[in-house]
CSV table of C-alpha atoms in Angstrom, one decimal:
chain,number,residue,atom,x,y,z
B,1,MET,CA,20.8,-20.0,10.1
B,2,SER,CA,21.6,-17.8,13.1
B,3,GLY,CA,22.2,-14.1,13.1
B,4,PHE,CA,20.5,-10.8,13.3
B,5,PHE,CA,17.5,-10.6,10.9
B,6,LEU,CA,16.0,-7.5,9.4
B,7,ASN,CA,12.4,-8.8,9.3
B,8,ASP,CA,10.5,-5.7,8.3
B,9,LEU,CA,11.3,-2.5,6.5
B,10,GLY,CA,9.7,0.9,6.5
B,11,ILE,CA,11.2,3.7,4.3
B,12,THR,CA,10.6,7.2,3.0
B,13,CYS,CA,13.0,9.3,1.0
B,14,ALA,CA,13.2,11.3,-2.2
B,15,LEU,CA,12.4,8.1,-4.2
B,16,GLY,CA,9.1,7.4,-2.5
B,17,ARG,CA,7.1,6.8,0.7
B,18,ASP,CA,7.1,3.0,0.9
B,19,VAL,CA,9.1,0.0,-0.1
B,20,GLY,CA,7.2,-0.5,-3.4
B,21,GLY,CA,7.4,3.1,-4.5
B,22,VAL,CA,11.1,3.3,-3.6
B,23,ALA,CA,11.9,0.0,-5.4
B,24,ALA,CA,10.2,1.1,-8.6
B,25,ALA,CA,12.0,4.4,-8.6
B,26,LEU,CA,15.3,2.9,-7.6
B,27,PHE,CA,15.4,0.4,-10.5
B,28,ALA,CA,14.0,2.7,-13.2
B,29,ASP,CA,16.4,2.7,-16.1
B,30,ASP,CA,15.1,5.5,-18.3
B,31,ALA,CA,16.0,8.5,-16.2
B,32,PRO,CA,17.1,9.1,-12.6
B,33,ARG,CA,14.3,9.8,-10.1
B,34,GLY,CA,14.4,11.5,-6.7
B,35,VAL,CA,16.7,14.5,-6.4
B,36,ALA,CA,15.1,17.6,-8.0
B,37,MET,CA,15.4,21.4,-7.8
B,38,SER,CA,13.5,22.8,-4.9
B,39,ASP,CA,13.2,26.2,-3.1
B,40,ALA,CA,11.4,24.7,-0.1
B,41,ILE,CA,14.3,24.9,2.3
B,42,THR,CA,16.5,27.8,1.4
B,43,GLY,CA,14.1,29.9,-0.6
B,44,ALA,CA,16.4,29.6,-3.7
B,45,PRO,CA,16.3,26.7,-6.2
B,46,THR,CA,18.7,24.0,-4.9
B,47,ALA,CA,19.1,20.3,-5.9
B,48,LEU,CA,17.7,18.5,-2.9
B,49,GLY,CA,16.4,15.0,-2.0
B,50,VAL,CA,13.0,16.0,-0.6
B,51,VAL,CA,10.4,13.4,0.6
B,52,PRO,CA,7.4,13.8,-1.7
B,53,GLY,CA,3.9,14.5,-0.6
B,54,GLY,CA,2.5,15.8,2.7
B,55,LEU,CA,3.7,14.7,6.1
B,56,PRO,CA,1.4,13.2,8.8
B,57,SER,CA,0.2,15.5,11.6
B,58,LEU,CA,1.7,15.2,15.1
B,59,ASP,CA,-0.6,17.7,16.7
B,60,GLY,CA,-1.9,15.2,19.2
B,61,LEU,CA,1.6,14.7,20.7
B,62,PRO,CA,3.4,16.8,23.3
B,63,VAL,CA,5.2,19.7,21.7
B,64,GLU,CA,8.7,18.2,22.4
B,65,LEU,CA,7.8,15.2,20.1
B,66,ARG,CA,6.6,17.3,17.2
B,67,GLY,CA,8.8,18.1,14.2
B,68,ARG,CA,9.7,17.1,10.6
B,69,ASN,CA,12.2,14.4,11.7
B,70,ASN,CA,9.5,12.6,13.7
B,71,GLN,CA,6.9,13.1,10.9
B,72,LEU,CA,9.3,11.1,8.6
B,73,LEU,CA,9.7,8.5,11.3
B,74,ARG,CA,5.9,8.1,11.6
B,75,ILE,CA,5.7,7.3,7.8
B,76,ALA,CA,8.5,4.7,8.1
B,77,LEU,CA,6.9,3.2,11.3
B,78,GLU,CA,3.6,2.3,9.7
B,79,PRO,CA,4.7,-1.0,8.0
B,80,LEU,CA,6.4,-2.1,11.3
B,81,ARG,CA,3.5,-1.6,13.7
B,82,ALA,CA,1.9,-5.0,13.4
B,83,SER,CA,5.2,-6.9,13.8
B,84,VAL,CA,6.3,-4.7,16.7
B,85,ALA,CA,3.0,-5.4,18.4
B,86,GLU,CA,3.6,-9.1,18.0
B,87,ALA,CA,7.1,-8.7,19.4
B,88,VAL,CA,5.7,-6.8,22.4
B,89,ALA,CA,3.0,-9.5,23.0
B,90,ARG,CA,5.7,-12.2,22.8
B,91,HIS,CA,8.6,-10.6,24.7
B,92,GLY,CA,7.1,-7.7,26.7
B,93,ALA,CA,7.4,-3.9,26.1
B,94,ASP,CA,10.6,-3.8,28.2
B,95,ARG,CA,12.4,-6.3,25.9
B,96,VAL,CA,11.9,-4.2,22.6
B,97,ALA,CA,14.5,-1.6,22.1
B,98,VAL,CA,15.0,1.5,19.8
B,99,VAL,CA,18.4,2.4,18.4
B,100,LEU,CA,18.4,5.1,15.8
B,101,GLY,CA,20.8,7.4,14.0
B,102,SER,CA,20.3,11.1,13.4
B,103,SER,CA,22.3,14.3,12.9
B,104,THR,CA,19.6,16.9,12.7
B,105,SER,CA,16.8,15.8,15.0
B,106,GLY,CA,14.8,19.0,15.5
B,107,VAL,CA,17.3,21.6,14.2
B,108,GLY,CA,14.7,22.8,11.6
B,109,GLU,CA,12.2,23.6,14.4
B,110,SER,CA,14.9,25.4,16.3
B,111,GLU,CA,15.7,27.5,13.2
B,112,ASP,CA,12.1,28.5,12.9
B,113,ALA,CA,11.8,29.3,16.6
B,114,HIS,CA,14.9,31.5,16.5
B,115,ARG,CA,13.6,33.5,13.5
B,116,HIS,CA,10.3,34.0,15.4
B,117,PHE,CA,12.2,35.1,18.5
B,118,LEU,CA,14.3,37.6,16.6
B,119,ALA,CA,11.2,39.1,15.0
B,120,SER,CA,8.9,39.2,18.1
B,121,GLY,CA,11.1,38.8,21.1
B,122,THR,CA,9.1,35.7,22.2
B,123,TRP,CA,9.4,32.0,21.6
B,124,PRO,CA,6.6,30.3,19.7
B,125,ASP,CA,4.2,28.1,21.6
B,126,ALA,CA,4.9,25.3,19.1
B,127,PHE,CA,8.6,25.1,20.2
B,128,HIS,CA,10.3,23.2,23.0
B,129,TYR,CA,14.0,23.0,23.3
B,130,ARG,CA,13.8,19.2,23.6
B,131,GLN,CA,12.7,19.0,19.9
B,132,GLN,CA,16.4,19.5,19.0
B,133,GLU,CA,17.8,17.0,21.4
B,134,MET,CA,19.5,14.1,19.6
B,135,GLY,CA,17.7,11.5,21.7
B,136,THR,CA,14.2,12.8,20.7
B,137,PRO,CA,13.7,10.5,17.7
B,138,ALA,CA,14.2,7.4,19.9
B,139,THR,CA,11.9,8.9,22.5
B,140,PHE,CA,9.3,9.5,19.8
B,141,VAL,CA,9.4,6.0,18.4
B,142,ALA,CA,9.2,4.4,21.9
B,143,ALA,CA,6.2,6.6,22.8
B,144,GLU,CA,4.5,5.8,19.5
B,145,LEU,CA,4.7,2.1,20.2
B,146,GLY,CA,4.5,2.0,24.0
B,147,LEU,CA,8.0,0.5,24.3
B,148,ARG,CA,10.0,0.5,27.6
B,149,GLY,CA,13.3,-1.1,26.5
B,150,PRO,CA,16.5,0.7,25.9
B,151,ALA,CA,16.0,3.7,23.5
B,152,HIS,CA,18.8,5.9,22.3
B,153,VAL,CA,20.2,7.8,19.3
B,154,ILE,CA,23.7,7.6,17.8
B,155,SER,CA,24.9,10.8,16.2
B,156,THR,CA,28.2,10.5,14.4
B,157,ALA,CA,27.3,12.5,11.3
B,158,CYS,CA,27.0,10.4,8.1
B,159,SER,CA,27.8,7.1,9.8
B,160,SER,CA,25.1,7.5,12.5
B,161,SER,CA,22.4,5.1,11.4
B,162,ALA,CA,24.8,2.5,10.0
B,163,LYS,CA,26.4,2.5,13.5
B,164,ALA,CA,23.0,2.4,15.1
B,165,MET,CA,22.3,-0.9,13.2
B,166,ALA,CA,25.5,-2.4,14.5
B,167,SER,CA,24.6,-1.2,18.0
B,168,ALA,CA,21.2,-2.9,17.7
B,169,ALA,CA,22.8,-6.2,16.8
B,170,ARG,CA,25.0,-5.9,19.9
B,171,LEU,CA,22.0,-5.4,22.1
B,172,LEU,CA,20.5,-8.6,20.8
B,173,LYS,CA,23.8,-10.4,21.1
B,174,ALA,CA,24.2,-9.3,24.7
B,175,GLY,CA,20.7,-10.4,25.6
B,176,MET,CA,19.6,-6.9,26.5
B,177,ALA,CA,16.7,-7.0,24.1
B,178,ASP,CA,14.7,-9.5,22.0
B,179,ALA,CA,13.8,-7.1,19.2
B,180,VAL,CA,15.1,-3.8,18.2
B,181,ILE,CA,13.6,-1.0,16.0
B,182,THR,CA,16.7,0.3,14.3
B,183,GLY,CA,17.6,2.7,11.4
B,184,GLY,CA,17.5,6.4,11.3
B,185,ALA,CA,16.0,9.7,10.2
B,186,ASP,CA,17.2,13.1,9.2
B,187,SER,CA,15.2,16.1,7.9
B,188,LEU,CA,16.2,18.9,5.6
B,189,CYS,CA,16.9,22.3,7.2
B,190,ARG,CA,18.8,25.4,6.4
B,191,PHE,CA,21.6,24.6,8.8
B,192,THR,CA,22.8,21.5,6.9
B,193,VAL,CA,22.4,23.0,3.4
B,194,ALA,CA,24.2,26.2,4.5
B,195,GLY,CA,26.9,24.3,6.4
B,196,PHE,CA,27.9,22.1,3.5
B,197,GLY,CA,27.6,25.2,1.3
B,198,ALA,CA,30.2,27.0,3.5
B,199,LEU,CA,32.5,24.0,2.9
B,200,GLY,CA,32.1,24.5,-0.9
B,201,SER,CA,30.7,20.9,-1.0
B,202,VAL,CA,27.1,21.5,-2.4
B,203,SER,CA,26.4,20.9,-6.1
B,204,GLN,CA,23.8,23.0,-7.8
B,205,GLN,CA,22.8,20.1,-10.1
B,206,ARG,CA,22.2,16.5,-9.4
B,207,CYS,CA,25.4,15.2,-7.9
B,208,ASN,CA,27.9,13.3,-10.2
B,209,PRO,CA,29.8,10.8,-8.1
B,210,PHE,CA,33.1,9.4,-9.3
B,211,SER,CA,33.1,11.6,-12.4
B,212,LEU,CA,36.0,13.8,-13.4
B,213,LYS,CA,33.4,16.6,-13.3
B,214,ARG,CA,32.1,15.9,-9.8
B,215,ASN,CA,31.6,19.0,-7.8
B,216,GLY,CA,29.8,18.2,-4.6
B,217,ILE,CA,26.8,16.7,-2.9
B,218,ASN,CA,23.0,17.1,-2.8
B,219,ILE,CA,21.5,17.2,0.7
B,220,GLY,CA,18.6,14.9,1.2
B,221,GLU,CA,16.2,13.7,3.9
B,222,GLY,CA,14.3,10.6,4.9
B,223,ALA,CA,13.8,7.7,7.3
B,224,ALA,CA,14.4,4.0,7.2
B,225,LEU,CA,13.5,1.6,10.0
B,226,PHE,CA,14.0,-2.1,10.4
B,227,LEU,CA,12.7,-4.6,13.0
B,228,MET,CA,15.8,-6.6,13.9
B,229,THR,CA,15.3,-9.9,15.8
B,230,ARG,CA,16.9,-13.3,16.1
B,231,GLU,CA,13.9,-14.9,14.3
B,232,PRO,CA,14.6,-15.7,10.7
B,233,GLY,CA,13.6,-13.1,8.2
B,234,PRO,CA,14.2,-12.2,4.5
B,235,VAL,CA,17.6,-10.4,5.1
B,236,ARG,CA,20.3,-10.8,7.7
B,237,LEU,CA,22.7,-8.2,9.0
B,238,ALA,CA,25.5,-10.6,8.4
B,239,GLY,CA,28.5,-8.4,9.5
B,240,TRP,CA,29.6,-4.9,10.3
B,241,GLY,CA,32.9,-3.0,10.7
B,242,GLU,CA,33.5,0.3,12.5
B,243,THR,CA,36.7,2.3,12.6
B,244,SER,CA,38.0,5.8,13.2
B,245,ASP,CA,40.6,7.6,11.1
B,246,ALA,CA,41.5,10.4,13.6
B,247,HIS,CA,42.7,12.2,10.5
B,248,HIS,CA,40.7,15.5,10.1
B,249,MET,CA,37.4,17.0,11.2
B,250,SER,CA,35.9,17.2,7.8
B,251,ALA,CA,38.2,15.4,5.3
B,252,PRO,CA,38.7,11.7,5.0
B,253,ASP,CA,42.1,10.1,5.3
B,254,PRO,CA,43.2,10.2,1.6
B,255,GLU,CA,44.8,6.7,1.9
B,256,GLY,CA,41.5,5.3,3.1
B,257,LYS,CA,43.1,3.0,5.7
B,258,GLY,CA,40.2,3.3,8.1
B,259,ALA,CA,37.6,2.7,5.4
B,260,GLU,CA,39.5,-0.3,4.3
B,261,ARG,CA,39.7,-1.7,7.8
B,262,ALA,CA,36.0,-1.3,8.3
B,263,ILE,CA,35.3,-3.3,5.1
B,264,ARG,CA,37.7,-6.0,6.1
B,265,GLU,CA,36.2,-6.2,9.6
B,266,ALA,CA,32.7,-6.6,8.2
B,267,LEU,CA,33.9,-9.4,5.9
B,268,VAL,CA,35.5,-11.2,8.8
B,269,ARG,CA,32.5,-10.8,11.1
B,270,ALA,CA,30.1,-12.0,8.3
B,271,GLY,CA,32.4,-15.0,7.6
B,272,VAL,CA,32.5,-14.3,3.8
B,273,ASP,CA,35.2,-13.6,1.3
B,274,ALA,CA,35.4,-10.5,-0.8
B,275,SER,CA,34.3,-12.6,-3.8
B,276,ASP,CA,31.0,-13.3,-2.1
B,277,ILE,CA,29.9,-9.6,-2.2
B,278,GLY,CA,27.6,-9.2,-5.2
B,279,TYR,CA,26.9,-5.5,-4.9
B,280,VAL,CA,28.4,-2.5,-3.1
B,281,ASN,CA,26.4,0.6,-2.2
B,282,LEU,CA,29.1,3.3,-2.1
B,283,HIS,CA,29.1,6.2,0.2
B,284,GLY,CA,29.7,8.1,-3.0
B,285,THR,CA,29.2,11.7,-2.0
B,286,ALA,CA,30.6,13.2,-5.3
B,287,THR,CA,33.1,15.3,-3.4
B,288,PRO,CA,36.7,15.1,-4.8
B,289,GLN,CA,38.3,13.7,-1.6
B,290,ASN,CA,35.6,11.2,-0.6
B,291,ASP,CA,35.3,9.6,-4.0
B,292,ALA,CA,39.1,9.3,-4.4
B,293,MET,CA,39.5,7.7,-1.0
B,294,GLU,CA,36.6,5.3,-1.4
B,295,ALA,CA,37.6,4.1,-4.9
B,296,GLY,CA,41.0,3.1,-3.6
B,297,ALA,CA,39.6,1.4,-0.5
B,298,VAL,CA,37.1,-0.6,-2.6
B,299,GLN,CA,39.7,-1.7,-5.1
B,300,ARG,CA,42.1,-2.9,-2.5
B,301,THR,CA,39.5,-4.8,-0.5
B,302,LEU,CA,37.1,-6.1,-3.1
B,303,GLY,CA,38.9,-5.8,-6.5
B,304,ILE,CA,37.7,-4.2,-9.7
B,305,ASP,CA,34.9,-6.6,-10.7
B,306,VAL,CA,32.2,-6.2,-8.0
B,307,PRO,CA,29.3,-4.1,-9.1
B,308,CYS,CA,29.1,-0.7,-7.3
B,309,SER,CA,26.9,2.3,-7.3
B,310,SER,CA,26.3,5.5,-5.3
B,311,THR,CA,22.5,6.1,-4.9
B,312,LYS,CA,23.0,9.6,-3.6
B,313,PRO,CA,22.1,11.1,-7.0
B,314,LEU,CA,18.6,9.6,-6.3
B,315,THR,CA,18.1,10.1,-2.6
B,316,GLY,CA,20.5,13.0,-1.9
B,317,HIS,CA,22.9,12.7,1.1
B,318,ALA,CA,20.5,12.1,4.0
B,319,LEU,CA,23.4,12.5,6.5
B,320,GLY,CA,22.5,10.8,9.7
B,321,ALA,CA,19.9,8.7,7.9
B,322,ALA,CA,22.0,7.8,4.9
B,323,GLY,CA,23.4,4.6,6.3
B,324,ALA,CA,19.9,3.2,7.1
B,325,ILE,CA,18.4,4.4,3.8
B,326,GLU,CA,21.2,2.8,1.8
B,327,ALA,CA,21.0,-0.4,3.8
B,328,ALA,CA,17.3,-0.3,3.0
B,329,LEU,CA,18.1,-0.1,-0.7
B,330,CYS,CA,20.4,-3.1,-0.3
B,331,TRP,CA,17.5,-4.9,1.6
B,332,ILE,CA,15.2,-4.1,-1.4
B,333,ALA,CA,17.8,-5.5,-3.9
B,334,LEU,CA,18.1,-8.7,-1.8
B,335,ALA,CA,14.5,-9.3,-0.9
B,336,ARG,CA,12.1,-7.4,-3.2
B,337,ASN,CA,13.9,-7.8,-6.6
B,338,PRO,CA,12.4,-10.6,-8.7
B,339,ASP,CA,14.0,-9.2,-11.9
B,340,GLN,CA,17.5,-9.3,-10.2
B,341,ARG,CA,18.3,-5.7,-11.0
B,342,LEU,CA,21.1,-3.8,-9.4
B,343,PRO,CA,20.8,-0.2,-8.1
B,344,PRO,CA,22.1,1.9,-10.9
B,345,HIS,CA,24.9,4.5,-10.8
B,346,TRP,CA,23.7,7.6,-12.4
B,347,TRP,CA,26.5,9.9,-13.7
B,348,ASP,CA,27.8,11.6,-16.8
B,349,GLY,CA,30.2,8.7,-17.6
B,350,VAL,CA,33.3,11.0,-17.7
B,351,VAL,CA,36.0,8.8,-16.1
B,352,ASP,CA,38.5,10.4,-13.7
B,353,PRO,CA,41.8,8.8,-14.6
B,354,ALA,CA,43.2,9.8,-11.1
B,355,LEU,CA,40.7,7.4,-9.4
B,356,ALA,CA,41.3,3.7,-8.8
B,357,PRO,CA,39.1,1.9,-11.3
B,358,ILE,CA,35.9,0.3,-9.9
B,359,ARG,CA,32.9,-1.2,-11.7
B,360,LEU,CA,30.0,1.2,-11.7
B,361,VAL,CA,26.5,-0.3,-12.3
B,362,ARG,CA,24.8,0.7,-15.6
B,363,PRO,CA,21.1,1.6,-15.5
B,364,GLY,CA,19.0,-1.6,-16.2
B,365,GLU,CA,21.9,-3.9,-15.3
B,366,ARG,CA,20.8,-7.3,-13.8
B,367,THR,CA,22.6,-10.2,-12.2
B,368,ASP,CA,22.6,-13.7,-13.6
B,369,THR,CA,21.7,-15.2,-10.3
B,370,PRO,CA,19.9,-13.8,-7.2
B,371,LEU,CA,22.0,-11.4,-5.1
B,372,ARG,CA,23.4,-13.1,-1.9
B,373,TYR,CA,25.4,-10.4,-0.2
B,374,ALA,CA,25.5,-6.6,-0.4
B,375,LEU,CA,27.9,-4.2,1.3
B,376,SER,CA,26.8,-0.7,2.3
B,377,GLN,CA,29.5,1.8,3.2
B,378,SER,CA,29.2,5.0,5.3
B,379,PHE,CA,32.1,7.4,5.9
B,380,ALA,CA,31.6,10.5,8.2
B,381,PHE,CA,33.1,13.7,9.4
B,382,GLY,CA,35.8,13.1,11.9
B,383,GLY,CA,36.9,9.9,10.2
B,384,SER,CA,34.0,7.7,11.5
B,385,ASN,CA,33.7,4.7,9.2
B,386,ALA,CA,31.0,2.0,9.1
B,387,ALA,CA,30.5,-0.9,6.7
B,388,LEU,CA,27.4,-3.2,6.8
B,389,ILE,CA,27.1,-6.5,5.0
B,390,LEU,CA,23.5,-7.7,4.4
B,391,GLY,CA,22.8,-11.2,3.3
B,392,ALA,CA,19.8,-12.9,1.8
B,393,SER,CA,18.3,-15.5,4.1
């Protein structure tokens, strides 16, 4: 079987700090895990998807490579180190690339530095302007692993890391690399929470996607990294689709035409029919416009019987990292799921009659046969749409 294989996965998010912990929390059916009230970012209790536990120190690195985003990346990197070392030994450090998605990079460090400057008139020694550059996460990963191949970051808001994974596959297809570390990372900061708050899009409780009572998102953080190669692995990136609405800077096209085209493009590239998709990870932000647009796009492209869920009530919306984290949850459902469970959709069950009907996964729901294909959808500001199809090898 040819294709682009996702051989290894490292992940940290509000559900846990490794694949096993995330899987256990994801498939729990007694109560939702992850998102919880926290005052760690804004100083006021807010429903957030915060990575649990302490973060690794980066004190031994140059100042410009330090920061919360890269601390999250270091956690996600650990399970990949041995496989990456093998890829370097086999192909050379210049043939291993890094393609990541992010929308915050070091914005949190910049916030802290500006508060220090306003209070003291000087910049703190622990701050360097390069911490906030969007390319810094890829520079960090390449430096951590001694890689010399192409290294860059895609920043297209909430579709960033899904598009990074498609870009990684194109690097392999073009022969510009033999292995790619791909995925994404985003870290919580006041800027994103306040920004979405200014749009009236932040829920003060756990978000409630596709409900009549939905009232906004929870911001989250995390990192998910894959080692993508041509060598067979447990999961393939079977297909992807990318489109642009050119409709509005912050609102999706209400007709969902771009989202629909992205899904259909992914199906064609994967060489599968809509009936082959056994699970859809919805973008599912719990905002009125996104959920309405997405429900219609899914119904038109896939019908009303495919199991769907939004996992953002568990992880929060990790923005530039969301596509990679949600692809990782699909990877877990395909490859680390002996009980054949589906990622549940946690909500209040109050149906919005104005939405196109789709089938939402109940907690504890299982499939009769092992999952073969999963679709992950990411829809971003500016009408940037991405759809990824992952297939079990």
